[in-house]
CSV table of C-alpha atoms in Angstrom, one decimal:
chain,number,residue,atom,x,y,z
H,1,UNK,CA,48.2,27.1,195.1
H,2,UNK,CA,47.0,26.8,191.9
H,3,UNK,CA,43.5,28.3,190.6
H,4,UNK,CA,40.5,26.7,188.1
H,5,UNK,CA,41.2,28.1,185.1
H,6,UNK,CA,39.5,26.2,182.3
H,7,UNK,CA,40.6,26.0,178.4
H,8,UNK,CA,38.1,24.3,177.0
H,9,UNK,CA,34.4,23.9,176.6
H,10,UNK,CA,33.1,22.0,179.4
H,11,UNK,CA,32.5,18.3,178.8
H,12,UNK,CA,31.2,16.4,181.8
H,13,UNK,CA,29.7,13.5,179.9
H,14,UNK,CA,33.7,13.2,178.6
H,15,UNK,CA,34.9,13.4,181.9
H,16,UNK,CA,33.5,9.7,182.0
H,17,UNK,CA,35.1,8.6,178.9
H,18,UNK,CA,38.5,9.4,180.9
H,19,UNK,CA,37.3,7.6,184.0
H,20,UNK,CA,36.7,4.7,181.7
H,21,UNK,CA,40.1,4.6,180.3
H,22,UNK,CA,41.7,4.6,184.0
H,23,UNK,CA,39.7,1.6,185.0
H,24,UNK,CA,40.3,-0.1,181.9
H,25,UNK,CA,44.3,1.1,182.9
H,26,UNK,CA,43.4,-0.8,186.4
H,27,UNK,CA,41.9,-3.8,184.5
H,28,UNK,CA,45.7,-4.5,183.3
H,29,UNK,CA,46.9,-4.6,187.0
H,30,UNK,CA,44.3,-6.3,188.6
H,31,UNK,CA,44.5,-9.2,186.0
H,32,UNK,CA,46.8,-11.1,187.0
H,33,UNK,CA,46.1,-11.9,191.2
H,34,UNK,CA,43.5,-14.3,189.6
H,35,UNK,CA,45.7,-15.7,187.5
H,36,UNK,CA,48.3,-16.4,189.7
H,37,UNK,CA,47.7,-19.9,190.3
H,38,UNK,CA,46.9,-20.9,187.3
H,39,UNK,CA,50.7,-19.1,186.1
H,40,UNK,CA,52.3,-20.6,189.1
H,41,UNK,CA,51.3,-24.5,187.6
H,42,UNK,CA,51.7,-23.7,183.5
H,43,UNK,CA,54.6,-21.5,183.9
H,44,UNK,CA,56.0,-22.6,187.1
H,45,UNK,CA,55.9,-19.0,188.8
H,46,UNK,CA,57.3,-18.6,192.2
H,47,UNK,CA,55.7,-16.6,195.3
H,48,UNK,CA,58.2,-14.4,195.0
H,49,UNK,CA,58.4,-14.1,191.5
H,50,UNK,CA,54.6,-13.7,191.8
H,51,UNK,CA,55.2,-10.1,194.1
H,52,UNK,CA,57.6,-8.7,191.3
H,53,UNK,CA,54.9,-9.7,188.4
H,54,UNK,CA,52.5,-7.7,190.9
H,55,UNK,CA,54.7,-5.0,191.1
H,56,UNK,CA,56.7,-4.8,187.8
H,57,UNK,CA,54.2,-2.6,186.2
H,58,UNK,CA,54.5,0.0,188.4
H,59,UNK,CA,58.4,-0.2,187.1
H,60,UNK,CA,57.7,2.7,184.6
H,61,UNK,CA,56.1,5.2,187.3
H,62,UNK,CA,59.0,4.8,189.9
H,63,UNK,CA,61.4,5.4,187.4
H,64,UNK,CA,59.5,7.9,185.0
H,65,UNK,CA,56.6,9.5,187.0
H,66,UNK,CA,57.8,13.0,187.5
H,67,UNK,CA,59.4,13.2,183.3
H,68,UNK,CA,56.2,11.5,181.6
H,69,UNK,CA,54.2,14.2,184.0
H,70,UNK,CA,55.8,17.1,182.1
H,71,UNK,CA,55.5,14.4,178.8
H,72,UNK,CA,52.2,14.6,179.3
H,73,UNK,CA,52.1,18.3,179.4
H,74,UNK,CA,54.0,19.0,176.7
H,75,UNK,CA,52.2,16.3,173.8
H,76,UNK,CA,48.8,17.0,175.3
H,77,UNK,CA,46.5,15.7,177.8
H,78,UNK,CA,44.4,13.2,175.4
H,79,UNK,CA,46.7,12.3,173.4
H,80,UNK,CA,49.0,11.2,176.2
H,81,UNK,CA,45.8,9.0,177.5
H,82,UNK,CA,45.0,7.5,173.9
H,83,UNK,CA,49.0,6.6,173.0
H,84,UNK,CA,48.7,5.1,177.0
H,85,UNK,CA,45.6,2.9,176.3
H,86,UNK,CA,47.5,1.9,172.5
H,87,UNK,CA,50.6,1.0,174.7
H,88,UNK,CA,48.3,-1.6,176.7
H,89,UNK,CA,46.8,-2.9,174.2
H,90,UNK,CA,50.2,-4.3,172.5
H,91,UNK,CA,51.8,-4.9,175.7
H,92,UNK,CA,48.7,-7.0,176.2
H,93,UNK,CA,48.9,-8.7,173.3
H,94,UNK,CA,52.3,-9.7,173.8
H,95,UNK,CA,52.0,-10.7,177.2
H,96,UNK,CA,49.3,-13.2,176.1
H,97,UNK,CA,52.2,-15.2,173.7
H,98,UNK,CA,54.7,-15.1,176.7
H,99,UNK,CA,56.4,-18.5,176.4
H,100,UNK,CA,57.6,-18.0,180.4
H,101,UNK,CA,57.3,-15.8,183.0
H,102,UNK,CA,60.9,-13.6,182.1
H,103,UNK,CA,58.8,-12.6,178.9
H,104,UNK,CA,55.6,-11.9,181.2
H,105,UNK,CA,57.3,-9.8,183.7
H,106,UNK,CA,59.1,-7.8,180.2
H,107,UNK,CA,55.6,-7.2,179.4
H,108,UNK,CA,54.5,-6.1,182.7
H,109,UNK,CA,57.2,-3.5,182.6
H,110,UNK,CA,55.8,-2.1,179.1
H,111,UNK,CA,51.9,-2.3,181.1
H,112,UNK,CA,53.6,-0.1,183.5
H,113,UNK,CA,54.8,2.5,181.0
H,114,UNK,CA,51.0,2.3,179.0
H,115,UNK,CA,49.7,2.6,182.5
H,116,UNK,CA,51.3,5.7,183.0
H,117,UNK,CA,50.9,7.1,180.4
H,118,UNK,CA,47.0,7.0,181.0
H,119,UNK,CA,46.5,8.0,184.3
H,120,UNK,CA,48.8,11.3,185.1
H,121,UNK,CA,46.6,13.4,182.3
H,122,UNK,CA,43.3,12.1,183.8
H,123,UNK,CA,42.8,14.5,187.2
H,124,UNK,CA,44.2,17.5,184.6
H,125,UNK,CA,41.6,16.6,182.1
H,126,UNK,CA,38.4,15.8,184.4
H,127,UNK,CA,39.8,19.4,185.9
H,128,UNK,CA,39.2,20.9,181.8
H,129,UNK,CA,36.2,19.0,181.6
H,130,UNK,CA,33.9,19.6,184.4
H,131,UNK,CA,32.8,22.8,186.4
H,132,UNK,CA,34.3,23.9,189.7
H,133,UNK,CA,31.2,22.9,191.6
H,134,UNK,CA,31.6,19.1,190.5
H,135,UNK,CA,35.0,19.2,190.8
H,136,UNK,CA,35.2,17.0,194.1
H,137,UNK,CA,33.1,14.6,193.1
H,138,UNK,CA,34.1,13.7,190.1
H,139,UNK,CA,38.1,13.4,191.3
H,140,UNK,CA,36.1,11.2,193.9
H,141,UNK,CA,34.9,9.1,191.0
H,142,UNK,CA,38.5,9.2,189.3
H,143,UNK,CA,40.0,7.8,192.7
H,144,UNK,CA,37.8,4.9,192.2
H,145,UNK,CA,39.3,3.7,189.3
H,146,UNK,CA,41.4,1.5,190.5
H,147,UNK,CA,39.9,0.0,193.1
H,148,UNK,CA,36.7,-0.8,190.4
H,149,UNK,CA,39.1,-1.9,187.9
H,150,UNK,CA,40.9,-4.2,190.4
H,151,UNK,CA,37.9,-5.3,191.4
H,152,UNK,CA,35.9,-6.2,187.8
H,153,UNK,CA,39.3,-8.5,186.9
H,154,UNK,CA,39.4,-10.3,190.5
H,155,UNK,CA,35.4,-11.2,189.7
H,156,UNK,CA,35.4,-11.8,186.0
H,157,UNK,CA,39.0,-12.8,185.4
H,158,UNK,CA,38.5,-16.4,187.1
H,159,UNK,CA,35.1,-16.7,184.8
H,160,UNK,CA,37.1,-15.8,182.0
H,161,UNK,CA,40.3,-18.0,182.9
H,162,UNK,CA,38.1,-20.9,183.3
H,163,UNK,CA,37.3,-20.6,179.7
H,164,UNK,CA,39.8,-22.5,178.3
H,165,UNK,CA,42.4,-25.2,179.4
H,166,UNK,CA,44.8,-23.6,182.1
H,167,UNK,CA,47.3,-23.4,180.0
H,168,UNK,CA,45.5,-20.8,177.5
H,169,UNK,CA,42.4,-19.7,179.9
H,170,UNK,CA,44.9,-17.4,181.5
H,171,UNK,CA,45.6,-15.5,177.6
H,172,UNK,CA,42.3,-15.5,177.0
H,173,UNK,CA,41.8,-13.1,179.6
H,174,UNK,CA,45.1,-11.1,178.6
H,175,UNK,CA,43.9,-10.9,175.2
H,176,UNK,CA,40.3,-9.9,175.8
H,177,UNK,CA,42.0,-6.8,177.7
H,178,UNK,CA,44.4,-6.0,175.4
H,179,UNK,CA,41.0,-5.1,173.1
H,180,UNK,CA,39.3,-3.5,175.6
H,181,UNK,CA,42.1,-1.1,175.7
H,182,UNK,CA,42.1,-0.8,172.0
H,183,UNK,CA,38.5,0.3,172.3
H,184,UNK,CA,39.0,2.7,174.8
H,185,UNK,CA,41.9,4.3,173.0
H,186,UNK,CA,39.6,4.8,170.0
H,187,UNK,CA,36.1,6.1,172.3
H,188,UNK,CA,38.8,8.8,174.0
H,189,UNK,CA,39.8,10.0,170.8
H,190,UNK,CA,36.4,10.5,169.5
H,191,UNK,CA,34.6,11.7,172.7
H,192,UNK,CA,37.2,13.5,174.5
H,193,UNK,CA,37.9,17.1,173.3
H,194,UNK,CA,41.4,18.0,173.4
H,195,UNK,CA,43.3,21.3,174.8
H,196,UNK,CA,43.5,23.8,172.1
H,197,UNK,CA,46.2,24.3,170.1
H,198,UNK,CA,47.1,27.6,172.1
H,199,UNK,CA,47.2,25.6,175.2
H,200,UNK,CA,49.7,22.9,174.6
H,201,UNK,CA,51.6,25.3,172.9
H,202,UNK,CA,52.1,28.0,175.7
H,203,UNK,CA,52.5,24.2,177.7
H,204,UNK,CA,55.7,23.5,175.0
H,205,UNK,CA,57.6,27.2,175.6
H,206,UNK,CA,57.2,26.3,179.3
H,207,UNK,CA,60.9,25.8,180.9
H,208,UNK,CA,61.2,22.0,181.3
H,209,UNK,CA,63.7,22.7,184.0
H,210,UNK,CA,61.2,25.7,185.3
H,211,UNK,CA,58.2,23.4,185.6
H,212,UNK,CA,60.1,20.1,187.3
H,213,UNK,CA,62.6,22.4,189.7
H,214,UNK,CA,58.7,24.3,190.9
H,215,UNK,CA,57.4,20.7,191.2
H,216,UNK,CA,60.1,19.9,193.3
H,217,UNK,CA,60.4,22.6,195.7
H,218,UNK,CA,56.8,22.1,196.7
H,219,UNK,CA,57.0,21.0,200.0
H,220,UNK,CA,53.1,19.8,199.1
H,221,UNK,CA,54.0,17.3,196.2
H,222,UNK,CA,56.9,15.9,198.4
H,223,UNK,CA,54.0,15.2,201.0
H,224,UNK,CA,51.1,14.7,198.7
H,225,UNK,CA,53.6,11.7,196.8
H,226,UNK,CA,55.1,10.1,200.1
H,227,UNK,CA,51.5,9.6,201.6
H,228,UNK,CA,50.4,8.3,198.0
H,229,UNK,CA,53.2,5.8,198.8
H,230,UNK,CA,52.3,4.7,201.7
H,231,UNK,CA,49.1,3.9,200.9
H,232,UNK,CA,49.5,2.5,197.5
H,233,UNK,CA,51.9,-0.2,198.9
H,234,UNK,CA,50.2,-1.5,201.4
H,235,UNK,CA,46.7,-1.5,199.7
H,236,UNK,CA,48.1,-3.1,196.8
H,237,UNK,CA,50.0,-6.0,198.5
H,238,UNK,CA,47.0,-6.9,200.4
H,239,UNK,CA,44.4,-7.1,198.0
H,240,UNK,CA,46.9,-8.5,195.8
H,241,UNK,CA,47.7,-11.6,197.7
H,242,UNK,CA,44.1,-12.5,198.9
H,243,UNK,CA,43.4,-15.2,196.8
H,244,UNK,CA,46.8,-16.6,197.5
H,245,UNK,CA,46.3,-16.3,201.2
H,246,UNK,CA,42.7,-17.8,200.8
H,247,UNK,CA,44.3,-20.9,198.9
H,248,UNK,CA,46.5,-21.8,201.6
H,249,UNK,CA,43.5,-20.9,203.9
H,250,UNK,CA,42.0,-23.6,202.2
H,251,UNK,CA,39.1,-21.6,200.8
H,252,UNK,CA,37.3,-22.9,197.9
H,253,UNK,CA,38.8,-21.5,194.7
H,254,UNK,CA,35.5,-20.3,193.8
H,255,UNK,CA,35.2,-18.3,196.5
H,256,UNK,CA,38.6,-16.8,196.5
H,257,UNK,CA,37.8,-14.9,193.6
H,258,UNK,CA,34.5,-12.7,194.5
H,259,UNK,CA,35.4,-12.7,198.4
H,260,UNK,CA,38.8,-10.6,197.0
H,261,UNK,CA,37.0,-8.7,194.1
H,262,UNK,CA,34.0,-6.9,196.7
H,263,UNK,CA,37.1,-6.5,199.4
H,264,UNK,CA,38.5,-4.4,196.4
H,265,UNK,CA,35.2,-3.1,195.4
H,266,UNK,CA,34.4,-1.6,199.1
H,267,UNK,CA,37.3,0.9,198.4
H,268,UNK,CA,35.1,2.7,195.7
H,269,UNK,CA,33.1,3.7,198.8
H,270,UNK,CA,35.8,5.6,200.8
H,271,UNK,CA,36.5,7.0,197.4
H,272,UNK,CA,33.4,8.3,196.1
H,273,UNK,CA,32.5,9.3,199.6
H,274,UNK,CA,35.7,11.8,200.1
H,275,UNK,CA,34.6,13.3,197.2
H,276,UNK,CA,31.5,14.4,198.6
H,277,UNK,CA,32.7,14.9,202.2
H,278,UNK,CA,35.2,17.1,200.9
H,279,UNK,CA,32.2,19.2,199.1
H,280,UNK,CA,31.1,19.7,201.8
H,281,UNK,CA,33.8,21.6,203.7
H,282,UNK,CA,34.8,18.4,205.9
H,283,UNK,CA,38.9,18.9,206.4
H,284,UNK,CA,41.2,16.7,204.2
H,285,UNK,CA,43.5,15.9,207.7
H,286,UNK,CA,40.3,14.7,209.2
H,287,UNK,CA,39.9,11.9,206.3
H,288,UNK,CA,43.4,11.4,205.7
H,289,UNK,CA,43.6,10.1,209.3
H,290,UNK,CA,40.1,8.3,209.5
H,291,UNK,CA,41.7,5.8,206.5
H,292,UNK,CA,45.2,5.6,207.5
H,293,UNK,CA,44.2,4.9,210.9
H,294,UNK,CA,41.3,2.4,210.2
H,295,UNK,CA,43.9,0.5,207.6
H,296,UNK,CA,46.5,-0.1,210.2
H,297,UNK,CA,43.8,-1.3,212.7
H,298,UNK,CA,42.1,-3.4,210.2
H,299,UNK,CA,45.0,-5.2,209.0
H,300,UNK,CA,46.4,-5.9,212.5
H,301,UNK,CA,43.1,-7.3,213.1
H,302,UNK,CA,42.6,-9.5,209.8
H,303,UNK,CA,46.3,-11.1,210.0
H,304,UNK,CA,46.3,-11.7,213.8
H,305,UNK,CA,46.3,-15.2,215.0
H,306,UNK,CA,43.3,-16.9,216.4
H,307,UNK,CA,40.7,-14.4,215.1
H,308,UNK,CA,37.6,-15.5,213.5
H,309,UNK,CA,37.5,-15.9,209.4
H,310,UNK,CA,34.7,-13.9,209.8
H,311,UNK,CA,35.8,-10.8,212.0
H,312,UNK,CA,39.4,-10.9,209.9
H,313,UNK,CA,37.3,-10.6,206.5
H,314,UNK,CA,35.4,-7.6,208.0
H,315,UNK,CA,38.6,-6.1,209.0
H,316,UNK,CA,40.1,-6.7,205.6
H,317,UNK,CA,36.5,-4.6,204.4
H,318,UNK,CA,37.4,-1.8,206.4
H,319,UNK,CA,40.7,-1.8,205.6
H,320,UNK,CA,39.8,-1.5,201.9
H,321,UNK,CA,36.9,0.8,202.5
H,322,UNK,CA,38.0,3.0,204.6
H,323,UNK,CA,41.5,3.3,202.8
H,324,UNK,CA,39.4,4.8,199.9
H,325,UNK,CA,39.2,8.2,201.7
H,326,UNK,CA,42.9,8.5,201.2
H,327,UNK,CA,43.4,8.4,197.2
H,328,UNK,CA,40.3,11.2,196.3
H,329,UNK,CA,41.4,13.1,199.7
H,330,UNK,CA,44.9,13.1,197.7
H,331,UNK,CA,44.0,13.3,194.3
H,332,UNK,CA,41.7,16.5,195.2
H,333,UNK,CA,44.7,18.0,197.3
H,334,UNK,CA,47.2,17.7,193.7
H,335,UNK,CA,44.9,19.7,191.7
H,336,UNK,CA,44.0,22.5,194.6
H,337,UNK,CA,48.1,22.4,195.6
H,338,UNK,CA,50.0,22.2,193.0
H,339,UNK,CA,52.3,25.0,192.3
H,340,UNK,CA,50.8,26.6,189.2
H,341,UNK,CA,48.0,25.7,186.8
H,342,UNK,CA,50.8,24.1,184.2
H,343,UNK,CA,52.3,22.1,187.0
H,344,UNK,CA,49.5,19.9,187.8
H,345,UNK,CA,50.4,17.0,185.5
H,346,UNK,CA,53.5,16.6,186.9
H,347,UNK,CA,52.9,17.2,190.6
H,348,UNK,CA,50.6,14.3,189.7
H,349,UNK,CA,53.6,12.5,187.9
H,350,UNK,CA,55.3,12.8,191.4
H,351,UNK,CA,52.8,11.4,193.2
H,352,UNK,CA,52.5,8.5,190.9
H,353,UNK,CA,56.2,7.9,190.8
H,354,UNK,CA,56.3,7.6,194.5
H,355,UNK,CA,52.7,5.4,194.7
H,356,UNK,CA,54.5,3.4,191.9
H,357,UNK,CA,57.7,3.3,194.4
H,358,UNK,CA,55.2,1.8,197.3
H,359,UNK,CA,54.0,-0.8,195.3
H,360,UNK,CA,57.0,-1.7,193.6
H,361,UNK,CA,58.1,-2.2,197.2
H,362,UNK,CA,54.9,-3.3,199.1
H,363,UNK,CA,54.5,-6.6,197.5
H,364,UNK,CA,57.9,-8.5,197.2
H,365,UNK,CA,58.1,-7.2,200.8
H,366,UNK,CA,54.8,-8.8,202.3
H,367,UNK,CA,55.7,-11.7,200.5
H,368,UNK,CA,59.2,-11.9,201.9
H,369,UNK,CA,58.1,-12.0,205.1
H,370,UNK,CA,55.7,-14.2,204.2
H,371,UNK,CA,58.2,-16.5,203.2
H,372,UNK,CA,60.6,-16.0,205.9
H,373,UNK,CA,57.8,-16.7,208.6
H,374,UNK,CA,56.0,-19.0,206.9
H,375,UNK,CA,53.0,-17.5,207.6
H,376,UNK,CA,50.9,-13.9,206.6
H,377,UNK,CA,50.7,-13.2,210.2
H,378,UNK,CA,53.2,-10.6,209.8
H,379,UNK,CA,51.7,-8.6,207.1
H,380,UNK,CA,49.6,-6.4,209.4
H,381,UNK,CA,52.5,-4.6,211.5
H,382,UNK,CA,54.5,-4.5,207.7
H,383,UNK,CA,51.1,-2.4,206.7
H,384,UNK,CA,50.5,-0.8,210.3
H,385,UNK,CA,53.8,0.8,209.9
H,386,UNK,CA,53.2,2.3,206.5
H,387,UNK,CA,49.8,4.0,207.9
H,388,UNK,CA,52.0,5.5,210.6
H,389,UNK,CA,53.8,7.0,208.2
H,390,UNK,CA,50.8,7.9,206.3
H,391,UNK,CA,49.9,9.5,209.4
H,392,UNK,CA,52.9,11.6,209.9
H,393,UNK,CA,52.9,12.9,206.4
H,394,UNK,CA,49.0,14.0,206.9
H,395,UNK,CA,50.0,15.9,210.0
H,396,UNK,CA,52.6,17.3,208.2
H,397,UNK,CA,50.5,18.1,205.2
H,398,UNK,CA,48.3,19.9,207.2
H,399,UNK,CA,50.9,22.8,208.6
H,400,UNK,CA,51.3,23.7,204.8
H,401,UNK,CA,50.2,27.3,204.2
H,402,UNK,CA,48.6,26.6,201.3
H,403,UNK,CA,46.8,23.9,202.8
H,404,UNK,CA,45.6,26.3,205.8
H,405,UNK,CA,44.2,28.4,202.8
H,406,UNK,CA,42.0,26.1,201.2
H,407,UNK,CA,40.9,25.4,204.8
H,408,UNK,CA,39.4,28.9,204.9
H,409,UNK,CA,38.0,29.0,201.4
H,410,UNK,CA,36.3,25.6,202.5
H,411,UNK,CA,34.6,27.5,205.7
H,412,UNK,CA,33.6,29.8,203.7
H,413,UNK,CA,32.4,28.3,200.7
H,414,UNK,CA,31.6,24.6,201.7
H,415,UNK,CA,34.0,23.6,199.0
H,416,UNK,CA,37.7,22.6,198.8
């Protein structure tokens, strides 16, 4: 279990800047859900091609997760986010001149690798940033990046789309981000202070093999990145096809947009509220459960037939809310479990390579099933069974040693 041991003046007012950067990260995912429909008519993009343009970006984190972690470590933690938030800004601008959707889903893939490259320094560097007593929160706040960034583009990116004619609203909105990263890139690399020159060198001698083979044999990363999965996936594929499933609902396209951007919102709520709850001694098993357990219930609930639009949007709320306690709960697990200090970036690469993995999968699947029934009624026991699995890993998570250790310096201390 790895200890706080700071190398750098403490920055917490930067510690936003990198918070800022992941949700502009999460901006380049959630984009395209609204834009969807309007692809499907200009481009002529199927449902299924639809779950792999969902899921393509997560192409570079299930194949590169665990090698860009000790990347990351190696180059540095801010520069790793400011090359990141240069890669989305030209895969953004290339996406917007896609003739087709094969040269949109290529540019998803290259979204996925600036992606990456953003979001595996950012726990390590809000770690360097802040003080242990903020700690908590502020990995709270960091798990709410993507559910806020998801969010933002499911509100605005209809607004935005709407623009211009549908066949160039929709690169409006892709070039607008592409900026946005470019203005992030440049804000990072003014306002965030870097490791020192010591520290990424001792980070450079460190054993490549050493640091991935001690990654691997934690039993906690294996269990920290399968429960990533399972929640990733399912959260993902659900928020991701709401607008879809509210189309052939037959709810107003206006609608669609903002019903599906605050059911993406609520999950900054779990999130931020882990964080605290965790300050406050309350067990990570305890909230692991309350959101795997409330997701599976809630999505049973708002895909079963013959319930209310009503109740099933509530459901889909709790789902999204409540889910939120499982990201932060993670996230905060990574930094306190990991096996050494210089192993936290890629016990975090892990965890992304596997949440990658989930929502690679989660998508095409719910929409295979989709397809194959002809109806979304199915997607609840697809995403039920994932939070049993969820479950499992938790319980399992929870027998770790290390884990029972932070449990005591929690009773103790009021802090995990």
């Amino acid at each position: 279990m790895s200890e706080f041991k700071p190398d750098t003046t403490l920055n917490p007012r930067a510690a936003w800047y990198v918070i800022a950067a992941g949700v502009v990260a999460a901006l380049q995912v959630g984009k395209l859900p609204p834009a969807l429909p309007v692809l499907g008519q200009v481009l002529g993009v199927s449902l299924l091609q639809a779950g792999f343009l969902l899921s393509l970006v997560q192409l570079a984190g299930m194949a590169l997760g665990l090698v860009t972690g000790l990347a990351v470590q190696r180059v540095g933690l801010k520069r790793s986010m400011v090359s990141g938030l240069c890669v989305l800004a030209l895969a953004g601008a290339l996406g917007a001149m896609a003739p087709n959707a094969y040269g949109l889903l290529a540019t998803r893939v290259l979204e996925g690798l600036g992606f990456l490259w953003v979001v595996l320094p950012a726990p390590a560097l809000v770690r360097r940033l802040v003080p242990p007593e903020k700690l908590n929160g502020m990995l709270g706040m960091w798990g709410a990046y993507m559910p806020l960034g998801a969010s933002l583009a499911l509100l605005a990116g209809p607004c935005v789309i709407s623009l211009g004619a549908p066949q160039w609203g929709w690169r409006i909105l892709w070039w607008l981000l592409a900026a946005m990263a470019g203005v992030l890139a440049l804000l990072v690399a003014w306002r965030v202070p870097a490791e020192s020159p010591a520290t990424i060198g001792a980070s450079a001698h460190s054993s490549s093999g050493r640091l991935i083979g001690a990654t691997l044999r934690s039993r906690a990363a294996w269990l920290l990145a399968m429960a990533f999965a399972m929640y990733s996936g399912q959260w993902l594929a659900v928020v991701g096809f709401l607008p879809s499933i509210y189309a052939q609902a037959g709810v107003a396209g206006a609608w669609a947009g903002p019903l599906t951007a605050f059911a993406a919102a609520v999950n900054i709520i779990g999130n931020v509220a882990a964080g605290r709850l965790l300050g406050r001694g309350v067990r990570p098993l305890a909230l692991l459960g309350t959101g795997f357990l409330v997701m599976a219930g809630g999505a049973l609930l708002a895909f079963a037939p013959q319930v209310s639009p009503v109740l099933q949007y509530l459901a889909i709320l709790g789902f999204s809310m409540l889910g939120g306690l499982v990201p932060a709960t993670l996230f905060s697990l990574a930094v306190r479990l990991a096996p050494g200090t210089d192993t936290v970036s890629t016990t975090v690469g892990w965890m992304q390579q596997w949440s990658a993995l989930g929502q690679f999968a989660g998508p095409p699947l719910v929409a295979w099933v989709a397809a194959t029934t002809g109806s979304w009624q199915w997607t609840g026991w697809v995403t039920a069974a994932s939070s049993a699995l969820g479950l499992v890993l938790a319980l399992q998570l929870q027998r770790l040693p290390a884990m029972r250790a932070v449990g005591r310096i929690a009773a103790r201390t009021g802090k995990i």
